[in-house]
XYZ file of C-alpha atoms in Angstrom:
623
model
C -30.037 6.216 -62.693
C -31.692 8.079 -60.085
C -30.339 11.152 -59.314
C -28.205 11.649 -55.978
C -29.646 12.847 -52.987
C -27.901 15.255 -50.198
C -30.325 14.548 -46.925
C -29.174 17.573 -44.458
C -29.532 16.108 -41.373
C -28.550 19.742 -39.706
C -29.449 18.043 -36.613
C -27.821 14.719 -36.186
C -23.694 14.300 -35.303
C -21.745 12.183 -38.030
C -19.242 10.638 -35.206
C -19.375 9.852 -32.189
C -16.687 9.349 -29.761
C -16.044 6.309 -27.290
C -14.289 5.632 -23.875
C -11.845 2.953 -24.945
C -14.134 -0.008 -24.277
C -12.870 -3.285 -22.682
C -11.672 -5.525 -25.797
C -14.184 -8.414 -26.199
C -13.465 -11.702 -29.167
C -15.653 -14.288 -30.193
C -15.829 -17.858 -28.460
C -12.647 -19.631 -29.060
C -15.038 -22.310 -31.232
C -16.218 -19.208 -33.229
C -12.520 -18.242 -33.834
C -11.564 -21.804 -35.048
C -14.603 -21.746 -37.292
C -12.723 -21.582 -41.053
C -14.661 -21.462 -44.475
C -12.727 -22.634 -47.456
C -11.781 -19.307 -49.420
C -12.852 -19.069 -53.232
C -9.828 -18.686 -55.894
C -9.546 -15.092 -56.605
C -10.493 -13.893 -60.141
C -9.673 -10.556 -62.248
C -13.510 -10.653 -63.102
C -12.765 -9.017 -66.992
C -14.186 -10.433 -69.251
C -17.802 -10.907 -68.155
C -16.170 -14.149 -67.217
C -19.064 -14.325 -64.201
C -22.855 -15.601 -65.321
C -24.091 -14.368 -62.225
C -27.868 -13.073 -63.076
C -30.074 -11.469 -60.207
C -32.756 -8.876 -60.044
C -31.741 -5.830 -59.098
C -32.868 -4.545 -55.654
C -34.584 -0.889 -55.921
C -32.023 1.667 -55.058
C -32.824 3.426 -51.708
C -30.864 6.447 -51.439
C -29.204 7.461 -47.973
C -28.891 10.553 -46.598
C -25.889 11.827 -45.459
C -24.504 14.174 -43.139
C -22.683 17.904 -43.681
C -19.539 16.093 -43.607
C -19.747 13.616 -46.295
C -21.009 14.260 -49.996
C -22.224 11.162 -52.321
C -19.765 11.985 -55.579
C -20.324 9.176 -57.407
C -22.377 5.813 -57.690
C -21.686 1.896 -58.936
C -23.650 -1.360 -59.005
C -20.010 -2.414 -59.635
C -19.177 -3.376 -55.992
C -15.842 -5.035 -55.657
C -13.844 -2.219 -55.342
C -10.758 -4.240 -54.732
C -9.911 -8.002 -54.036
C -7.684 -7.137 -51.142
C -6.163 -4.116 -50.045
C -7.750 -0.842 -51.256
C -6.114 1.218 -53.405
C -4.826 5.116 -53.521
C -8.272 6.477 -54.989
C -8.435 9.951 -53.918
C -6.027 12.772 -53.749
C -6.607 16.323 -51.713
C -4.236 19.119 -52.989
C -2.718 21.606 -50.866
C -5.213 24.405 -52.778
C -8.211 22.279 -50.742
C -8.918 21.075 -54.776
C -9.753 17.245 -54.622
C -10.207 14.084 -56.721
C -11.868 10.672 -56.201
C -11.694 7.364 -58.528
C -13.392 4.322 -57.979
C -14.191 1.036 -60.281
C -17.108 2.152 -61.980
C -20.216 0.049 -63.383
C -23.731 0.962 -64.089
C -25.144 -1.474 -66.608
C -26.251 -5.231 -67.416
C -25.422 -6.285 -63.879
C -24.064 -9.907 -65.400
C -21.140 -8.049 -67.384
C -21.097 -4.810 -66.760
C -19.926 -3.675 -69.881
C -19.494 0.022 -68.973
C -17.004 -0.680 -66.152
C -14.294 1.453 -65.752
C -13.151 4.087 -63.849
C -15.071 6.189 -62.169
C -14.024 10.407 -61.119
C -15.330 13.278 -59.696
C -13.460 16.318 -58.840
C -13.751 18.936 -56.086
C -12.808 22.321 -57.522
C -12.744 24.322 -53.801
C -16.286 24.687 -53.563
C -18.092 21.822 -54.811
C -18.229 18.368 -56.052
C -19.286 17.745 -59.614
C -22.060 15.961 -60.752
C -21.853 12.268 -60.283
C -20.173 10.614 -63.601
C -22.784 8.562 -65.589
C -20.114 6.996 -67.467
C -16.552 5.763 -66.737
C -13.786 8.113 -67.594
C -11.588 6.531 -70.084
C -12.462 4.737 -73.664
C -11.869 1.119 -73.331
C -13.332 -1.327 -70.420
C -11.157 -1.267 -67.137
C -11.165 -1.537 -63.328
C -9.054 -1.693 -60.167
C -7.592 2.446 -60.944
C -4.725 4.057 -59.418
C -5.053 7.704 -59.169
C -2.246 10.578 -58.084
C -1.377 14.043 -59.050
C 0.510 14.347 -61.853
C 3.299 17.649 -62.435
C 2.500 20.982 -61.432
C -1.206 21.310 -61.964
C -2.117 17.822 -63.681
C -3.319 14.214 -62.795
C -3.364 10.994 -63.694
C -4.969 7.641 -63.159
C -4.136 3.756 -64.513
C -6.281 0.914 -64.126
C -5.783 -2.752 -66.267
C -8.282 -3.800 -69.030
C -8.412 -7.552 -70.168
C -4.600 -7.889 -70.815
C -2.359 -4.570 -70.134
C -2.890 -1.412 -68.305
C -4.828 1.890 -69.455
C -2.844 4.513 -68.719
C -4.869 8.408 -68.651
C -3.426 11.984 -67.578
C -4.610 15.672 -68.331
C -2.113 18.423 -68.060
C -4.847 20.320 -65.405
C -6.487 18.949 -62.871
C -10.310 18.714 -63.390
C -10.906 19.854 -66.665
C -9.648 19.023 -70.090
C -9.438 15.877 -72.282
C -7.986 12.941 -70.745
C -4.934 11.384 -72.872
C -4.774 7.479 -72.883
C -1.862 5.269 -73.390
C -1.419 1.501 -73.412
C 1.436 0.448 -70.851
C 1.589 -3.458 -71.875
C 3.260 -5.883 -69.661
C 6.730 -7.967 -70.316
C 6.921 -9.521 -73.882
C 4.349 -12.151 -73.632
C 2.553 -11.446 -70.684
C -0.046 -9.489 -69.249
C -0.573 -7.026 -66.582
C -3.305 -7.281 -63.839
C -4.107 -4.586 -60.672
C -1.848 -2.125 -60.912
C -1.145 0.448 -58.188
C 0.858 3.639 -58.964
C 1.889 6.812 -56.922
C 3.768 10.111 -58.353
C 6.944 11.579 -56.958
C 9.706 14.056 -57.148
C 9.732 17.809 -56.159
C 7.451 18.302 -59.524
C 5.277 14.605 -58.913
C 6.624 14.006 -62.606
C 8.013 10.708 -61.847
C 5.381 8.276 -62.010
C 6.047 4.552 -59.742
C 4.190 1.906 -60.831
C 3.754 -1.936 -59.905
C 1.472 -4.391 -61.250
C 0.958 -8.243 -61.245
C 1.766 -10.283 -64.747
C -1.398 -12.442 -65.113
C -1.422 -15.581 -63.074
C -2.295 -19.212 -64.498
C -5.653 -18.831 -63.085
C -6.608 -16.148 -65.150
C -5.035 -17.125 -68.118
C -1.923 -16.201 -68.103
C 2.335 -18.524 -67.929
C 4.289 -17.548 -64.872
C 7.197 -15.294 -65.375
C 10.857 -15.736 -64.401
C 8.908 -19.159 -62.661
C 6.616 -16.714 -60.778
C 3.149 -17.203 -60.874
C 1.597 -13.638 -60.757
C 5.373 -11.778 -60.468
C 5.408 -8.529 -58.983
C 7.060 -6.043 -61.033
C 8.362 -2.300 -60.889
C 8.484 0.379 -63.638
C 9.450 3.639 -63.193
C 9.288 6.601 -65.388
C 10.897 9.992 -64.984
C 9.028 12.190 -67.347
C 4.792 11.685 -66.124
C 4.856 8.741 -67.981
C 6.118 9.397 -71.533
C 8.698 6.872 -71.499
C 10.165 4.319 -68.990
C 13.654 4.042 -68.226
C 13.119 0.865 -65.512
C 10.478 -1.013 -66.581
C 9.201 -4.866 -65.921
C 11.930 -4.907 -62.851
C 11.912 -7.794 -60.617
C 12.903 -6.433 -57.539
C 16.022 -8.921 -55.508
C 14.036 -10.065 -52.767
C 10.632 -10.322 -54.610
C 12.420 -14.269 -56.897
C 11.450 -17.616 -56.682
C 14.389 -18.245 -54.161
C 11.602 -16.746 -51.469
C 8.224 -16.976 -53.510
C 6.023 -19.102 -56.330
C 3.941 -15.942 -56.931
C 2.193 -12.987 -55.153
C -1.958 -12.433 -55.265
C -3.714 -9.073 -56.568
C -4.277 -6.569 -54.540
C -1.469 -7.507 -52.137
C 0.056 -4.678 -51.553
C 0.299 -0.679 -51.551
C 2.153 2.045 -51.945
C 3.067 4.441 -49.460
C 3.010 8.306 -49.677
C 6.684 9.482 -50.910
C 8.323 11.394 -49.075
C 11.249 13.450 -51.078
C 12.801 11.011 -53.266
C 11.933 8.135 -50.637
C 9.391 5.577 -51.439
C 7.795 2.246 -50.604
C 5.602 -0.119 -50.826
C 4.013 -2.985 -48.871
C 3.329 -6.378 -49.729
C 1.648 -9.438 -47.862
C -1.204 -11.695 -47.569
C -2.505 -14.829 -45.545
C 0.240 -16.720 -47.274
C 3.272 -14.675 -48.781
C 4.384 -13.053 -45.114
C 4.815 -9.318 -45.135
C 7.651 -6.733 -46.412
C 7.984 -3.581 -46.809
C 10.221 -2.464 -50.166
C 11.639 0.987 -49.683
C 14.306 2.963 -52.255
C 15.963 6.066 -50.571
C 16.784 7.321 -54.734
C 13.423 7.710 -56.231
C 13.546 4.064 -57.206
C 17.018 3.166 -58.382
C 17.824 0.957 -55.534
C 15.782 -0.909 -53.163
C 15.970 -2.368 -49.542
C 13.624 -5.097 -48.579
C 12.403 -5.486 -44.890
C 10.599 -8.044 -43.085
C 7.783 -7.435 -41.089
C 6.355 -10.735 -40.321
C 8.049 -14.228 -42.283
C 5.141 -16.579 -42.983
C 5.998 -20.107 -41.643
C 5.085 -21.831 -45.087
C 7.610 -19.438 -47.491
C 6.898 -20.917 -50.875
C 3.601 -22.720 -49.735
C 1.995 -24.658 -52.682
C -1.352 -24.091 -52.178
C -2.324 -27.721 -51.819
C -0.632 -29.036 -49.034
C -1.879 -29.180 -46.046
C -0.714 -27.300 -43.161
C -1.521 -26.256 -39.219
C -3.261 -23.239 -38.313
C -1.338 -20.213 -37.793
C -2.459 -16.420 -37.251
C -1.525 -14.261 -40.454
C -2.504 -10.988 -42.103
C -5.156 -10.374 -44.236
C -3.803 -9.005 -47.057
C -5.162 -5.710 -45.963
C -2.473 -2.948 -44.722
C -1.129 0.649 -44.818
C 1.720 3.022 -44.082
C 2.792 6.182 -44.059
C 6.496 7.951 -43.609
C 6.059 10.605 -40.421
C 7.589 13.910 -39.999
C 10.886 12.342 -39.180
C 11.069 9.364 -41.808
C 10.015 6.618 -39.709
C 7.412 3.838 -41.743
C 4.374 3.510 -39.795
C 2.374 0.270 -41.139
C -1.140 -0.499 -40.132
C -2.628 -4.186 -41.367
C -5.652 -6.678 -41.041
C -4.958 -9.768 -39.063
C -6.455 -12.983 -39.887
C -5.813 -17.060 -39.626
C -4.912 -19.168 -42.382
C -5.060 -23.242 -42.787
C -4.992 -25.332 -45.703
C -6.641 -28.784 -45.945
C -5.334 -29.867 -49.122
C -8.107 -29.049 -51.208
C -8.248 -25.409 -50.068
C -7.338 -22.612 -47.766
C -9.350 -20.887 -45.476
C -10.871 -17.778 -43.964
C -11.538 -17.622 -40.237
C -14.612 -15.273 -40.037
C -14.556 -13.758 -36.778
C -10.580 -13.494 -36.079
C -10.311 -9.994 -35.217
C -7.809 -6.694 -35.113
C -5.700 -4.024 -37.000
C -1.705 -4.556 -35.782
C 0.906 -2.060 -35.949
C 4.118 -1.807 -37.042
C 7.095 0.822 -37.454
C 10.147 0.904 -38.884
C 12.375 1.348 -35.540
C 11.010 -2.566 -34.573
C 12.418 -5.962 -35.898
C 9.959 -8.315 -37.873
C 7.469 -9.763 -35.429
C 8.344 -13.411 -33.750
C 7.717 -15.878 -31.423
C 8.708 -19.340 -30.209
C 5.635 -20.383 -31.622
C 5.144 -19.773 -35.178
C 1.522 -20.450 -34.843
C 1.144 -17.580 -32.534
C 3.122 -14.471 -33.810
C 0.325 -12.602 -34.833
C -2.024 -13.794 -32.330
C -4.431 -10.897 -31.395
C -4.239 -11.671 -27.771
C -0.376 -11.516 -27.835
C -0.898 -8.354 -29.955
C -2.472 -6.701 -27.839
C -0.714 -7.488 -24.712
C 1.856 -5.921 -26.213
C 0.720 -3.120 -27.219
C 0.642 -3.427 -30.932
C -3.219 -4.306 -31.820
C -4.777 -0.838 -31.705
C -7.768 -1.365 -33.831
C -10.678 -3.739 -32.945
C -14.516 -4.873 -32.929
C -16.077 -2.041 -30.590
C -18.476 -3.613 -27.603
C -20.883 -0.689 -28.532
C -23.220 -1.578 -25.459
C -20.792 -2.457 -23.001
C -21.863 -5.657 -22.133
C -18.710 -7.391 -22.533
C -20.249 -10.051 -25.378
C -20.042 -9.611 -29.241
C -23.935 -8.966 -30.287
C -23.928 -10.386 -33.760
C -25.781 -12.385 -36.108
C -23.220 -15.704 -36.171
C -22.424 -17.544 -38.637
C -20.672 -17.463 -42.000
C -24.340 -16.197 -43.680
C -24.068 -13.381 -41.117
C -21.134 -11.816 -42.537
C -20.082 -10.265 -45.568
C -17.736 -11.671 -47.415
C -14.702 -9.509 -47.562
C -12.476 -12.248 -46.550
C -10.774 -10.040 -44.283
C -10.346 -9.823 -39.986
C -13.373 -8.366 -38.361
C -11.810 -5.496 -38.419
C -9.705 -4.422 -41.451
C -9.227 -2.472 -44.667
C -6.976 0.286 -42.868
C -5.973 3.646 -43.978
C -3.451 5.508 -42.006
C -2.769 9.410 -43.012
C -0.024 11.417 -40.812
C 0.017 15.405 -40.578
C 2.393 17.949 -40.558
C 2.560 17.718 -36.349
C 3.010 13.868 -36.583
C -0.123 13.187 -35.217
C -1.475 10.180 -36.893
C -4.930 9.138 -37.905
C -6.527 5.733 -38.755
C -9.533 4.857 -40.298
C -10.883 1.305 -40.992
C -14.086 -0.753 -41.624
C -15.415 -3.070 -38.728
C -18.123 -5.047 -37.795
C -20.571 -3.061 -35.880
C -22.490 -3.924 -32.923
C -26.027 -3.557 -33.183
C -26.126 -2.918 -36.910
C -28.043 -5.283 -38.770
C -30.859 -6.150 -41.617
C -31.662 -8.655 -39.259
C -30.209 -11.169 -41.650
C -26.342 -9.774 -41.900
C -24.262 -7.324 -39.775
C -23.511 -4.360 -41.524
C -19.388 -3.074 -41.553
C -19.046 0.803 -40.627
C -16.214 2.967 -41.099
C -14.294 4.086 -37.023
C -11.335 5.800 -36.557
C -8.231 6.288 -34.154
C -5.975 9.197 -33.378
C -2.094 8.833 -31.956
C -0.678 11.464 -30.617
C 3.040 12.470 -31.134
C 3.246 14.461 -28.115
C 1.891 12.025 -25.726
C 3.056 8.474 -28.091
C -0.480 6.944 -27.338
C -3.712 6.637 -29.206
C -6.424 7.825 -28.372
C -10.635 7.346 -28.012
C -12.238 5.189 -31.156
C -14.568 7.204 -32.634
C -17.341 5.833 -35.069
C -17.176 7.402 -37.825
C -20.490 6.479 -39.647
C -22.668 6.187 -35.904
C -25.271 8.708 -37.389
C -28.595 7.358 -37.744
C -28.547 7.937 -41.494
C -25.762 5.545 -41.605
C -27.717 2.778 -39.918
C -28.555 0.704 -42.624
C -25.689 1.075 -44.362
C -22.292 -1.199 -45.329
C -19.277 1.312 -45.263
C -16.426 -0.313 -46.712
C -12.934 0.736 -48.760
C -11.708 3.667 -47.197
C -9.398 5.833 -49.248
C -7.481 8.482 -47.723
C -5.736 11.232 -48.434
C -2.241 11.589 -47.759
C -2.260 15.395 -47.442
C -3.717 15.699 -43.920
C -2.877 19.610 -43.220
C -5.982 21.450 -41.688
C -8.506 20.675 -39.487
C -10.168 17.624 -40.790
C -9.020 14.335 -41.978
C -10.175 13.294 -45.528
C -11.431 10.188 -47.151
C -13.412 8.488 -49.390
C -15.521 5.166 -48.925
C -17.955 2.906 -50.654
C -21.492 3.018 -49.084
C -23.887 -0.007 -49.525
C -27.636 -0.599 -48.145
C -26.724 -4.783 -48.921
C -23.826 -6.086 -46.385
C -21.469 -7.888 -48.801
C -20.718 -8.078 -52.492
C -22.997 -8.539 -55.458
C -19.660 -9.360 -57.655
C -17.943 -11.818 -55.124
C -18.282 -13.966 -52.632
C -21.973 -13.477 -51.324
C -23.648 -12.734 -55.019
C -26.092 -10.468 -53.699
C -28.776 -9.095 -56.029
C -26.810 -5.459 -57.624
C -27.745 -2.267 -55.541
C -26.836 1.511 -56.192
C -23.716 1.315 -53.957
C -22.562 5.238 -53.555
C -19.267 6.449 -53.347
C -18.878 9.083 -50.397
C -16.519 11.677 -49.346
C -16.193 12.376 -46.023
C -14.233 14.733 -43.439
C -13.754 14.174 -40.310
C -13.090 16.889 -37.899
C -9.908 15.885 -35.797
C -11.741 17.355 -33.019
C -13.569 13.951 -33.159
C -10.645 12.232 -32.609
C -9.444 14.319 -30.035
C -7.491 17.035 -30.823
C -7.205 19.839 -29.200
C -8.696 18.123 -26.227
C -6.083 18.732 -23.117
C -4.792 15.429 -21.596
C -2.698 14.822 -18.956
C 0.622 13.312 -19.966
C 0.713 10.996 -16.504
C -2.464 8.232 -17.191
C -2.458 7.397 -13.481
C -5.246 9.208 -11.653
C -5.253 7.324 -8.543
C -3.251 4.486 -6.449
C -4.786 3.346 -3.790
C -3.188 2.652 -0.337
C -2.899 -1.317 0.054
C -5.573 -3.534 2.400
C -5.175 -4.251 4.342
C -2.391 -3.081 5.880
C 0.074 -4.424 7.494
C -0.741 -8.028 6.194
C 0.847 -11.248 6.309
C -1.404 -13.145 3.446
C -2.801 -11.235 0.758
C -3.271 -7.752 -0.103
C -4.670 -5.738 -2.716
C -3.429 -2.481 -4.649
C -6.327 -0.420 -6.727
C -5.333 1.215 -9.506
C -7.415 4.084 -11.691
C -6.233 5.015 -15.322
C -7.424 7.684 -17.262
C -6.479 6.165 -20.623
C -4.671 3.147 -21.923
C -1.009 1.918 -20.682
C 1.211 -0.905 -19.645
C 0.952 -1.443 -15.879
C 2.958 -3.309 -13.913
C 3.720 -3.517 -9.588
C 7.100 -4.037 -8.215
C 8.105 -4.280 -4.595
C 11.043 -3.277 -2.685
C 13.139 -3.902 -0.019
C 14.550 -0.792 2.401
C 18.075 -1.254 0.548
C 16.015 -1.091 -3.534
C 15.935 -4.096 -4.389
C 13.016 -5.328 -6.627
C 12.072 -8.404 -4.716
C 8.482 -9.043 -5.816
C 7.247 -7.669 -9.790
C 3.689 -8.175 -11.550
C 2.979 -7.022 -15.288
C 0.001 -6.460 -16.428
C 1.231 -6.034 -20.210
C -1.259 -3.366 -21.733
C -4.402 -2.785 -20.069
C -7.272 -0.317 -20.575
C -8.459 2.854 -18.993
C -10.900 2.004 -15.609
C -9.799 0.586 -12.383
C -7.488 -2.173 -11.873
C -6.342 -4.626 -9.211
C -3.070 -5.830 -8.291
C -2.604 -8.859 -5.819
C 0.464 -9.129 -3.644
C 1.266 -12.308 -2.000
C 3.031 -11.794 1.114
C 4.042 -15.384 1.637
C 6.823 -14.123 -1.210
C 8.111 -12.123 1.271
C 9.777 -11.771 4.996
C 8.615 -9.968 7.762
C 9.257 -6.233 7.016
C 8.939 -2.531 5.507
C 8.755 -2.265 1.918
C 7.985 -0.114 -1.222
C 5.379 -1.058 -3.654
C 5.779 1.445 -7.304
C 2.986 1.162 -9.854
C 4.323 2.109 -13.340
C 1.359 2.681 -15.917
C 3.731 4.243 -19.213
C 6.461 6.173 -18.239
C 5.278 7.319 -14.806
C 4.727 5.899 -11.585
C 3.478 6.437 -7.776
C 5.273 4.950 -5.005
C 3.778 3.634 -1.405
C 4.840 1.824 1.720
C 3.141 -1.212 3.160
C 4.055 -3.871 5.928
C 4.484 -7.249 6.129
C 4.219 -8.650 9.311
């Protein structure tokens, strides 16, 4: 393996930082266009006879804010959502996992899990073998007690489980935690908790049919929760099948589906959905004992078979987030997609695109339509898509290479694989992996890694900023962002996979294997905004009607300096609203409003644009 290189571009920015650009979407034909979605596999047991030659590795550089720590030829990092991979301590000490796999590109018989440790001053050397004894993939990782750490990832039929007593250093100590009597365990995800991060949560999949395992409790692939109170010595819950989680709402749940949230006190969470479960969040308010399921958006085909064939409908991609902010609200962040099923298949709709938002003050998201709930357009209008493709050139028209060989195949939204991280002033940051305009091979688009601030004090987000828009980065798929939870400082922290192939070698597009390097990056949250003054009113100017008087139409110009809701409403000289336009949510730039006075009499009245929560009042006639 070649040595890793550090390129110091001195020179060159690592983000750059956009006006909010007008949100533009592929042809409604490209947005029907669905490709029939391949089973999804554990991939253990060199079960896959793909054999390609290997592409020569050409090393990136990168810039002063990101460090390679690590490298793989192992590329699927996860099947869905990514997992909790890399923790930052509040010492500034760090640590990074990934699924790790160097050799024999048709087996990989070295995989496992990969690690790399930053001890306040520097990375290690890259690992040039995986960190535990037997074959793995798919690890967990969290801090473990006082000083320790721990990570568990599943082998062919149970889960490795590996701590050390201090972070960094020291041998690591391996256990086997083995799934109900029977029955195997498959993609595990795992956080710590408690005042001394000694209680270890844990929830894995028992092996579905299709990878050669018998449903459980008539699940197929159940869900289940263990919890243990002493870093993982013993369990006193353990196999639990949470109420909520049965086969009165579900056949089975898919790998990957879901995440944990960072705990916060002795309150934890996690999330779980795909394009055909629906979405919930799972939260216990007593370290675990008890839990409270809530609904964030109810699939219309609960208990779907997987053969029959059904309509249309927007979804989520099995790709989401969340965090608990400085005042226990859930803030959830998640890939939206379409899904349909023919009867011999489902599908994946390519170029459906945007990252919704949720919190825990809402209700689950509806509609009259079932079809339509989580329809970007609807979304956004009100006010709860924040993430999407960026129109890099401004030219109102996505500049991509179409078609499904185009694309890599993630079988995700556009844009997806979020990662949310909140710090101690509530201010909240996202970062997630998006087509990018003007980034190609010439043969595929390449995914890069942007990012969104909100701000507590002003309850809007802010500019996109694109996070990998150095030149360095232009050849380059950046994909499976991992962040860290502790967000104190000046900088927001993350790891990601890096690529010089768009796709996967291991799924979906079988590329030939490349070096594929894992990179840590971080961010300045001056990037994203901070410490930038803005003015808490987004209206900057309101223009006097024309013409004025009027007794047909007339037209009200509107400036904003950032993104709001807008909306007109006229008076009458006793206040009443006699004449209203909405706008929904609308971006920053100018903006026209249209009053028909054939609504109204004769007359004075009051016209009051509202963009937020403030507003600018003026006086027009009607003759």
């Amino acid at each position: 393996m070649k040595k890793l290189l550090l390129l110091g571009l001195l020179c060159v920015m690592g983000v750059s930082v956009m006006a909010q650009q007008a949100r533009v979407r592929a042809s409604q034909d490209l947005r029907n266009y669905g490709v029939e979605r391949p089973v999804m596999k554990a991939i253990d047991n060199a079960e896959f006879s793909l054999i390609k030659p290997a592409v020569p590795s050409v090393k990136a550089g990168f810039l002063p804010i990101e460090t390679p720590v690590g490298e793989t030829r192992y590329d699927l990092q996860s099947n869905s959502c990514p997992q909790n991979r890399f923790y930052r301590w509040p010492d500034g000490t760090m640590g990074a996992t990934w699924t790790f796999g160097l050799l024999d590109a048709s087996t990989f018989p070295d995989r496992g899990t990969g690690y790399n440790y930053y001890d306040g001053s520097a990375w290690g050397s890259a690992p040039t073998q995986r960190a535990e004894s037997v074959r793995t993939g798919w690890p967990s990782y969290a801090p473990l007690g006082e000083t320790g750490e721990c990570f568990i990832a599943h082998s062919a039929t149970a889960l490795n489980f590996a701590k050390r007593a201090v972070k960094g250093t020291g041998t690591w100590t391996e256990q086997v935690v083995n799934g109900p009597t029977g029955h195997g365990y498959l993609w595990p995800r795992m956080i710590t908790g408690g005042s001394d991060k000694n209680t270890v949560h844990l929830i894995a999949l028992t092996t579905p049919t299709g990878n050669g395992g018998t449903p459980y409790q008539g699940l197929n692939g159940a869900l289940l929760y263990s919890r243990s109170l002493n870093g993982g010595q013993t369990w006193d819950i353990q196999h639990a099948l949470l109420t909520g989680m049965d086969t009165t709402q579900y056949l089975g749940f898919g790998g990957d589906s879901y995440a944990w949230m960072p705990p916060k006190g002795d309150t934890v969470a996690f999330l779980v959905g795909d394009d055909w479960t629906g979405f919930f969040m799972m939260k216990s308010v007593d370290n675990g004992t008890n839990w409270t399921k809530t609904t964030i958006w109810e699939t219309p085909y609960p208990k779907h078979d997987g053969v029959t064939p059904t309509d249309t409908f927007y979804t989520m991609d099995g790709n989401m987030h969340g965090v608990f902010d400085v005042d226990g609200i859930a803030h959830v962040v998640f890939g939206i997609q379409r899904a349909h099923n023919d009867g011999s298949g489902s599908f994946w709709f390519p170029y459906v695109d945007g990252v919704a938002y949720w919190n825990s003050t809402m209700g689950p998201f509806t509609s009259a339509n079932f079809k339509y709930t989580l329809d970007p357009d609807s979304l956004f209008s009100n006010g709860n898509l924040i993430a999407w493709f960026q129109d890099v050139n401004g030219n109102d028209t996505m500049d991509l290479i179409f078609g499904t060989d185009g694309l890599g195949k993630y079988y995700c939204s556009l844009s997806s694989m979020p990662q949310l991280t909140v710090d101690p002033n509530g201010d909240m940051y996202l970062v997630y992996s998006s087509l990018t305009e003007g980034k190609s091979n010439d043969l595929q688009n390449y995914r890069h890694l942007w990012g969104r601030a909100w701000f507590k004090n002003t309850q809007e987000w802010g500019e996109f900023v694109h996070l990998t828009g150095s030149i360095v980065h232009n050849f380059r798929e950046c994909v499976f962002p991992s962040i860290a939870s502790n967000s104190a400082g000046t900088a927001v922290h993350y790891i990601y996979q890096s690529d010089g192939q768009p796709g996967l070698h291991v799924r979906g597009d079988e590329d030939p294997p490349t070096d594929n390097t894992i990179v840590y990056a971080a961010a300045p949250k001056a990037d994203f905004g901070v410490g930038i003054a803005k003015p808490s009113n987004p209206i900057s100017f309101v223009s006097q009607n024309f013409p004025n008087p009027f007794s047909g139409m007339t037209e009200v110009t509107i400036s904003l300096d950032r993104r709001s809701t807008l909306s007109l409403d006229v008076y009458n000289l006793v206040g009443q609203k006699v004449y209203g336009v909405d706008k929904g949510n609308v971006s920053a730039g100018f903006h026209g409003i249209t009053i028909d006075g054939s609504k109204l009499g004769s007359g004075i009245y009051f016209y009051t644009v509202t963009a937020g929560n403030h507003s600018v009042t003026k006086k027009m006639i009607v003759q």
